[in-house]
Structures are given as structure tokens and as C-alpha cells.
């Protein structure tokens, strides 16, 4: 069975399928369910799935915006109406036109039976960085999936597998002199689950026996690369590296968790909603996401793997401090990082302080 796929490998295949618009199958002892991401569904595949019990699973945040009943607490199961076509589906998943077409209901929401399968379907779609909305057809007719060669996942093992801490392996490291320091070194780490690679920029040779000046920086293409004035990421990145350069030692983790973990496409959807007047937290919620979808365990794991046990953490985000503390890193000091305030990001920073607990 050398070529038999492990669960992690199958989950990754499923993720790629969902991005392609290909359905996947979740199977358990009581039967199977077909799952397809709303964002990438095609008209013919939606028609193939059509049945009276076809459900669109969305998170409670999206349900609140749509005024649908989240009977399952954290999610709602909306029965797909018989005339609900692709444009209905897209409008349910994507809030871009909510303001132009505010009333999409009334909706019929399922409340019988369990929602575990739907919860897992949404979690899978999220990890594919698609809009968090999934079509779920339980007990599909045999003819629909037989011979279709769809990726099949054992439903019972999925929730645990998805919640597991990402294991990262070092790939390579090489010297990289940068403006902040001649003694820079970039390390590349690759997750064993086929997900995003993450990077560590080590400045100097930090003493592993002492607290290291550290930053967990989340990727921000718009801020780090383009010099966006909507956030403070670019100046924070440069200021953190500059301080490490001045002190002669430090480590900056560049975590590929763009858009607080929702991916660049979804972040730009959030920006488009911000253009309609919503703040950064409201925009995430209207899309159906939590305000922060990042897994900070990745940063903790990387620091531990690099031999660090204590940090002086450059951040204004108390959640980062708390997460490191609970995952084996002692934060001996929080070092404030307040740079890059502009007229354009004042509201964004104020929202993070008011709603996400950021320290001023
Ligand atoms: N979803 C979403 N993500 C955003 C928005 N603005 C910036 N980001 C992302 O937010 C992340 C910024 O994270 P960090 O720089 O770690 O900031 P933080 O959590 O405020 O913590 P500190 O900077 O350490 O204080 C990056 O991944 C950005 O891409 C936004 O309006 N919506
Ligand atoms: Zn940014």
C-alpha cells in the first residue's frame, strides 16, 4: 500500500477538488453525502445535485446578514428552493450585491437531524479559501456518485484531522542581507498537509537561552508589497526588522495567513464591502467568516522548532500573546509596535482596538 493515500493527502485532494468546482463525498457508517463549494459550483453540477433535501450550509454570520435562522447555533442549513439556480446560489454565498438586492428570503431552514456534516463541509471549504458556503446532499442516489471517481473522505475522522496542529518541516535556509541587517537568514518551512509554506527571517544569531525579540507577521500583499495605506502592515514589517537589526538579533515569522487567514481574494471582497461602508470586522462577518481565522499555533510551533522558548513579542494584539503562552512559548515582554498610522487606516485601527481588543 505504498501508494495508498493517507487521510491528510485525501483531505488535500478534496480541497483542490472544491476549488475546481468538483464535488467530494463524505462517507460515514449511516451513509454518504455529496459536498460542493457554492463559490465554484457550476450550473450543470448544481442541477445534478438538485433534490428536495439539497441544503446550502452557511455560517451564522452569513445567516444573520441574510436573515435566515441559524437553528444549529453556529450555522444554518437552507433548503435550496426548486428554482434556486446558480445566480441564487452565488448571491447567497457572496455579499457583493447584498445592498442592491437586500431581501433574498424568506428561507426554509432545516432543523431536524444533525449538522455535524454541514459544519465539517464549511470547515473544508474555508480551508480551500473559498466563501464559507457549501452545498450538501445527504444520501445521494447511487447513480449520481457511482463511477464518478469523486474524492471520498471518512466523515468521522475529519473534524479531528482538520483541528490538528499543522506539522512543518524545514526545507532550506540561506543567508539574505537586507536593509535592516547584513546578518539576515531566511528559513523556509513546508507543512506536511500540503498547505501554505511559511517563512522565518532570522536576524543575527539569537541566543536560544535568552528571550528573543520576535514578531509573528501575517502576510499582507496589499500592505507589505504595495504599500497600502488602508492598514499598518508594511510599516510594522519594516519597523520590526529594523528593531531586530538595531539590537543585532531577532526572528520574524512571515506567516502566509493573508487577510487574517481568509486569503487574498476574500480579503479583497472584504475591502469591497468596506467601500460600501462596513468596518473590517463587519465585512468579515457579512462574508460568513469569523473576524480572525488565523491559526496562531503555527507561529508557536515554528518558534519552538527553531529552538526558542522565550520571546519579547512585537505586537499590539493580545490574542497573539495569549496563544503563544498557551502553546509553550513564554512571552516575557510585549513590545508595542505602533507605526504607520495614516488618515486612511485610522478607522481600521480604531475598529481593531474597539472590537478585537488591540492595545493602543
Ligand atoms: N480580513 C481582513 N484582513 C485584513 C484587513 N486588513 C488587514 N488584514 C490582514 O490582517 C493581517 C494583519 O495581521 P497582523 O499584522 O498580524 O496584525 P494584528 O493581528 O493586528 O497584530 P499586530 O500587528 O501584531 O498588532 C494580515 O494578514 C492582513 O492581510 C481587513 O480589512 N480584512
Ligand atoms: Zn495589511
Coordinates of C-alpha atoms and ligand atoms in Angstrom, one line a residue:
X1 CA 0.0 0.0 0.0
X2 CA 2.9 2.4 -0.5
X3 CA 0.8 4.4 -2.8
X4 CA -2.3 4.3 -0.7
X5 CA -3.3 7.9 0.2
X6 CA -3.2 9.0 3.8
X7 CA -6.1 10.9 5.3
X8 CA -4.1 14.1 5.1
X9 CA -3.4 13.5 1.5
X10 CA -7.0 12.8 0.7
X11 CA -8.1 16.0 2.5
X12 CA -5.7 18.0 0.3
X13 CA -7.1 16.4 -2.8
X14 CA -10.6 17.2 -1.6
X15 CA -9.5 20.8 -1.1
X16 CA -8.2 21.0 -4.6
X17 CA -11.5 19.5 -5.9
X18 CA -13.6 22.0 -4.1
X19 CA -11.5 24.8 -5.6
X20 CA -12.0 23.3 -9.1
X21 CA -15.8 23.0 -8.6
X22 CA -15.7 19.2 -8.3
X23 CA -17.9 17.7 -5.7
X24 CA -16.5 15.5 -2.9
X25 CA -18.1 12.7 -0.9
X26 CA -18.2 12.5 2.9
X27 CA -18.9 9.0 3.9
X28 CA -19.9 7.6 7.3
X29 CA -21.5 4.5 8.8
X30 CA -25.0 5.8 8.1
X31 CA -24.4 6.8 4.5
X32 CA -22.7 9.3 2.3
X33 CA -23.2 13.0 1.4
X34 CA -22.1 14.9 -1.6
X35 CA -20.5 18.3 -0.9
X36 CA -19.7 21.1 -3.3
X37 CA -18.5 24.6 -2.7
X38 CA -21.1 27.3 -3.6
X39 CA -18.5 29.6 -5.0
X40 CA -17.2 27.2 -7.6
X41 CA -20.3 25.2 -8.3
X42 CA -21.4 25.1 -12.0
X43 CA -24.9 25.1 -13.3
X44 CA -24.9 21.5 -14.6
X45 CA -23.5 20.2 -11.4
X46 CA -26.0 22.1 -9.3
X47 CA -28.8 20.7 -11.5
X48 CA -27.3 17.2 -11.0
X49 CA -27.5 17.6 -7.2
X50 CA -31.0 19.1 -7.2
X51 CA -33.3 17.3 -4.8
X52 CA -35.9 18.4 -2.3
X53 CA -33.4 17.8 0.5
X54 CA -30.5 19.7 -1.1
X55 CA -29.1 22.1 1.5
X56 CA -26.9 25.1 1.4
X57 CA -24.9 25.3 4.7
X58 CA -23.7 28.8 5.7
X59 CA -22.2 30.2 8.9
X60 CA -24.3 32.0 11.4
X61 CA -22.7 35.3 10.4
X62 CA -23.8 35.0 6.8
X63 CA -27.2 33.7 8.1
X64 CA -27.6 36.8 10.2
X65 CA -27.0 39.1 7.2
X66 CA -29.4 37.1 5.1
X67 CA -32.0 37.0 8.0
X68 CA -32.0 33.2 7.9
X69 CA -32.5 31.1 11.0
X70 CA -29.3 29.5 12.3
X71 CA -31.1 26.7 14.1
X72 CA -27.8 24.9 14.6
X73 CA -26.2 27.7 16.5
X74 CA -23.1 28.3 14.5
X75 CA -24.6 27.6 11.1
X76 CA -27.8 27.5 9.1
X77 CA -29.0 24.8 6.7
X78 CA -31.0 26.5 4.0
X79 CA -33.1 24.2 1.8
X80 CA -32.3 25.1 -1.8
X81 CA -35.5 26.2 -3.4
X82 CA -36.5 24.2 -6.5
X83 CA -35.9 27.3 -8.7
X84 CA -32.7 28.3 -6.9
X85 CA -30.2 28.5 -9.8
X86 CA -26.6 29.4 -10.0
X87 CA -27.3 33.2 -9.6
X88 CA -29.3 32.5 -6.5
X89 CA -26.5 30.3 -5.1
X90 CA -23.8 32.9 -5.8
X91 CA -25.9 35.7 -4.2
X92 CA -26.4 33.6 -1.1
X93 CA -22.7 33.0 -0.7
X94 CA -21.3 36.3 -1.9
X95 CA -22.4 39.6 -0.2
X96 CA -21.2 41.8 -3.0
X97 CA -24.7 42.7 -4.1
X98 CA -26.5 42.5 -0.7
X99 CA -27.2 46.2 -0.6
X100 CA -28.6 46.3 -4.1
X101 CA -30.8 43.2 -3.5
X102 CA -31.3 43.1 0.2
X103 CA -34.3 40.8 0.5
X104 CA -33.4 37.3 -0.6
X105 CA -35.7 35.3 1.7
X106 CA -37.9 34.1 3.2
X107 CA -35.8 30.9 3.6
X108 CA -36.8 27.4 4.6
X109 CA -34.2 26.2 7.1
X110 CA -33.6 22.6 8.1
X111 CA -33.7 22.0 11.9
X112 CA -34.1 18.2 12.1
X113 CA -31.1 15.9 12.3
X114 CA -27.6 16.7 13.0
X115 CA -25.5 19.4 11.4
X116 CA -22.0 17.9 12.1
X117 CA -21.6 17.0 8.5
X118 CA -22.5 20.5 7.3
X119 CA -20.1 22.0 9.9
X120 CA -17.3 19.9 8.5
X121 CA -18.2 20.8 4.9
X122 CA -18.0 24.5 5.8
X123 CA -14.6 23.9 7.5
X124 CA -13.3 22.2 4.4
X125 CA -14.5 24.9 2.1
X126 CA -12.8 27.5 4.4
X127 CA -9.5 25.7 4.2
X128 CA -9.8 25.9 0.4
X129 CA -10.0 29.7 1.0
X130 CA -13.4 29.9 -0.7
X131 CA -16.5 31.7 0.5
X132 CA -17.8 29.7 3.5
X133 CA -20.9 28.2 1.9
X134 CA -21.3 24.5 0.9
X135 CA -24.0 22.6 -0.9
X136 CA -24.7 19.3 0.9
X137 CA -26.8 16.5 -0.4
X138 CA -27.2 13.7 2.1
X139 CA -27.9 10.1 0.9
X140 CA -27.5 10.9 -2.8
X141 CA -29.0 8.4 -5.3
X142 CA -26.4 5.7 -6.1
X143 CA -26.4 6.6 -9.8
X144 CA -25.1 10.1 -9.0
X145 CA -21.8 9.2 -7.5
X146 CA -21.1 5.6 -8.6
X147 CA -18.3 5.6 -11.1
X148 CA -17.8 9.4 -10.8
X149 CA -14.4 8.9 -9.1
X150 CA -15.1 11.6 -6.6
X151 CA -12.7 12.0 -3.7
X152 CA -14.2 10.3 -0.7
X153 CA -13.4 11.2 2.9
X154 CA -14.3 9.3 6.1
X155 CA -16.5 11.9 7.7
X156 CA -16.0 10.6 11.3
X157 CA -12.3 11.3 11.2
X158 CA -12.4 14.7 9.6
X159 CA -13.2 17.1 12.4
X160 CA -10.2 15.9 14.4
X161 CA -7.9 15.9 11.3
X162 CA -8.9 19.5 10.4
X163 CA -8.3 20.7 14.0
X164 CA -4.9 19.1 14.3
X165 CA -1.8 21.3 14.6
X166 CA 0.0 21.8 11.3
X167 CA 3.3 20.0 11.3
X168 CA 6.0 21.9 9.4
X169 CA 9.3 20.6 8.1
X170 CA 12.3 22.8 7.4
X171 CA 13.1 22.9 3.7
X172 CA 16.1 25.1 3.3
X173 CA 17.7 28.2 4.8
X174 CA 20.1 30.7 3.3
X175 CA 21.8 34.0 4.1
X176 CA 20.0 37.1 3.0
X177 CA 21.5 40.5 3.7
X178 CA 18.6 43.0 3.9
X179 CA 18.4 46.8 4.5
X180 CA 17.7 46.2 8.2
X181 CA 20.7 43.9 8.7
X182 CA 23.6 42.3 6.9
X183 CA 23.1 39.2 9.0
X184 CA 19.7 38.1 7.7
X185 CA 18.8 34.5 7.1
X186 CA 15.6 33.2 5.5
X187 CA 14.2 29.8 6.5
X188 CA 11.5 28.1 4.5
X189 CA 9.1 25.7 6.3
X190 CA 6.7 23.4 4.5
X191 CA 3.6 21.9 6.1
X192 CA 3.1 18.1 5.8
X193 CA -0.5 18.7 4.9
X194 CA 0.3 20.3 1.5
X195 CA -0.9 23.8 2.7
X196 CA 0.9 27.1 2.5
X197 CA 4.7 27.4 3.2
X198 CA 5.7 29.8 6.0
X199 CA 9.0 31.7 6.4
X200 CA 11.2 32.7 9.2
X201 CA 13.6 35.7 8.9
X202 CA 16.4 35.3 11.5
X203 CA 18.5 38.3 12.2
X204 CA 21.9 37.7 13.7
X205 CA 22.4 34.6 15.9
X206 CA 19.8 34.9 18.6
X207 CA 20.9 33.2 21.9
X208 CA 18.3 30.4 22.4
X209 CA 18.8 30.6 26.2
X210 CA 17.5 34.1 26.3
X211 CA 14.2 35.7 25.3
X212 CA 14.4 36.6 21.6
X213 CA 12.9 39.7 20.0
X214 CA 10.2 38.2 17.8
X215 CA 7.3 39.1 15.6
X216 CA 4.5 36.9 14.1
X217 CA 3.7 38.8 10.9
X218 CA 0.7 37.7 8.9
X219 CA 1.1 38.1 5.1
X220 CA -0.5 41.3 3.7
X221 CA 0.1 41.5 -0.1
X222 CA -1.5 44.9 -0.2
X223 CA 0.4 46.4 2.8
X224 CA 3.7 44.6 2.6
X225 CA 4.2 44.7 -1.1
X226 CA 2.0 47.5 -2.5
X227 CA 2.4 50.0 0.4
X228 CA -1.3 50.1 1.1
X229 CA -2.5 53.0 3.3
X230 CA -5.5 51.0 4.4
X231 CA -3.6 49.1 7.1
X232 CA -0.3 49.3 9.1
X233 CA 1.2 46.0 8.0
X234 CA 4.0 47.3 5.7
X235 CA 5.4 49.8 8.3
X236 CA 5.1 47.2 11.0
X237 CA 7.1 44.7 9.0
X238 CA 9.8 47.2 8.3
X239 CA 9.9 48.6 11.9
X240 CA 10.1 45.1 13.4
X241 CA 13.0 44.1 11.1
X242 CA 14.7 47.5 11.8
X243 CA 14.5 47.0 15.5
X244 CA 15.9 43.5 15.2
X245 CA 18.7 44.9 13.1
X246 CA 19.5 47.6 15.7
X247 CA 19.5 45.1 18.5
X248 CA 21.6 42.7 16.4
X249 CA 19.2 39.7 16.9
X250 CA 15.6 38.7 16.4
X251 CA 13.3 36.4 14.5
X252 CA 10.3 37.5 12.3
X253 CA 7.9 34.8 11.2
X254 CA 6.3 35.6 7.9
X255 CA 3.1 33.6 8.1
X256 CA 1.2 33.1 4.9
X257 CA -2.2 33.8 6.5
X258 CA -3.2 36.6 4.2
X259 CA -6.3 38.5 5.2
X260 CA -6.3 37.2 8.8
X261 CA -6.5 33.7 7.3
X262 CA -9.2 34.1 4.7
X263 CA -6.9 34.5 1.7
X264 CA -6.4 37.5 -0.7
X265 CA -9.5 37.0 -2.8
X266 CA -11.7 37.0 0.3
X267 CA -9.8 40.0 1.8
X268 CA -10.5 42.0 -1.4
X269 CA -14.1 41.0 -1.1
X270 CA -13.9 42.4 2.4
X271 CA -12.3 45.6 1.1
X272 CA -15.1 45.9 -1.4
X273 CA -17.6 45.7 1.5
X274 CA -15.6 48.3 3.3
X275 CA -16.1 50.6 0.3
X276 CA -19.8 50.1 0.9
X277 CA -19.4 51.4 4.5
X278 CA -18.8 48.3 6.6
X279 CA -15.8 48.1 9.0
X280 CA -13.2 45.4 8.9
X281 CA -15.0 43.1 11.4
X282 CA -18.5 43.6 9.9
X283 CA -17.1 42.9 6.4
X284 CA -15.6 39.5 7.5
X285 CA -18.9 38.6 9.2
X286 CA -21.0 39.6 6.1
X287 CA -18.8 37.2 4.1
X288 CA -19.5 34.5 6.7
X289 CA -16.1 34.4 8.4
X290 CA -15.0 34.9 11.9
X291 CA -13.2 38.3 12.3
X292 CA -9.9 36.4 12.6
X293 CA -9.5 32.9 11.1
X294 CA -5.8 32.6 11.7
X295 CA -4.3 29.6 13.5
X296 CA -1.6 31.1 15.7
X297 CA -0.4 27.6 16.7
X298 CA 1.7 27.6 13.5
X299 CA 3.8 30.5 14.8
X300 CA 4.2 28.9 18.2
X301 CA 5.3 25.6 16.6
X302 CA 7.8 27.3 14.4
X303 CA 9.4 29.2 17.2
X304 CA 9.7 26.1 19.3
X305 CA 11.1 24.2 16.3
X306 CA 13.8 26.8 15.9
X307 CA 14.8 26.3 19.5
X308 CA 13.2 29.4 21.1
X309 CA 11.4 29.1 24.4
X310 CA 11.0 32.7 25.5
X311 CA 10.1 35.8 23.4
X312 CA 9.8 39.6 23.6
X313 CA 6.9 39.8 21.2
X314 CA 6.5 42.8 18.9
X315 CA 2.7 43.2 18.7
X316 CA -0.4 45.1 19.7
X317 CA -2.6 42.1 19.6
X318 CA -3.2 40.4 23.0
X319 CA -4.5 37.2 21.3
X320 CA -1.0 36.6 19.9
X321 CA 0.4 36.9 23.4
X322 CA -2.2 34.6 24.9
X323 CA -1.8 32.0 22.1
X324 CA 1.9 31.8 22.4
X325 CA 1.6 31.5 26.2
X326 CA -0.8 28.6 25.9
X327 CA 1.4 26.8 23.3
X328 CA 4.7 26.5 25.0
X329 CA 6.3 29.9 24.5
X330 CA 6.9 32.3 27.4
X331 CA 6.1 35.9 26.4
X332 CA 8.4 37.7 28.9
X333 CA 7.5 41.1 27.4
X334 CA 5.1 42.6 24.9
X335 CA 6.9 45.2 22.8
X336 CA 4.4 47.7 21.3
X337 CA 4.6 48.2 17.6
X338 CA 2.7 51.4 16.7
X339 CA 3.8 52.7 13.4
X340 CA 2.3 53.6 10.0
X341 CA -0.9 55.4 11.1
X342 CA -2.5 57.2 8.2
X343 CA -5.7 59.1 7.7
X344 CA -6.9 56.1 5.6
X345 CA -6.2 53.5 8.3
X346 CA -7.3 55.4 11.4
X347 CA -10.8 53.9 11.3
X348 CA -9.4 50.4 10.7
X349 CA -7.0 50.7 13.7
X350 CA -9.8 52.2 15.9
X351 CA -12.1 49.2 14.9
X352 CA -9.4 46.7 15.9
X353 CA -8.9 48.4 19.2
X354 CA -12.7 48.6 19.9
X355 CA -13.8 45.2 18.6
X356 CA -10.7 42.9 18.5
X357 CA -9.1 44.1 21.7
X358 CA -5.9 45.6 20.2
X359 CA -3.9 47.7 22.5
X360 CA -3.4 51.3 21.7
Ligands
LIG1 N1 -9.9 40.1 6.6 C1 -9.2 41.2 6.6 N2 -7.8 41.1 6.8 C2 -7.1 42.2 6.8 C3 -7.7 43.5 6.7 N3 -6.7 44.4 6.8 C4 -5.6 43.7 7.0 N4 -5.8 42.4 7.0 C5 -4.9 41.3 7.3 O1 -4.7 41.3 8.7 C6 -3.4 40.7 8.9 C7 -2.6 41.7 9.8 O2 -2.2 41.0 10.7 P1 -1.0 41.4 11.8 O3 -0.1 42.4 11.1 O4 -0.6 40.2 12.3 O5 -1.8 42.3 12.8 P2 -2.6 42.1 14.1 O6 -3.3 40.9 14.3 O7 -3.4 43.4 14.2 O8 -1.5 42.2 15.2 P3 -0.2 43.1 15.4 O9 0.1 43.7 14.1 O10 0.8 42.1 15.9 O11 -0.6 44.1 16.5 C8 -2.8 40.5 7.6 O12 -3.0 39.1 7.2 C9 -3.6 41.3 6.6 O13 -3.7 40.8 5.3 C10 -9.1 43.6 6.5 O14 -9.7 44.6 6.4 N5 -9.8 42.4 6.5
LIG2 ZN1 -2.2 44.9 5.9

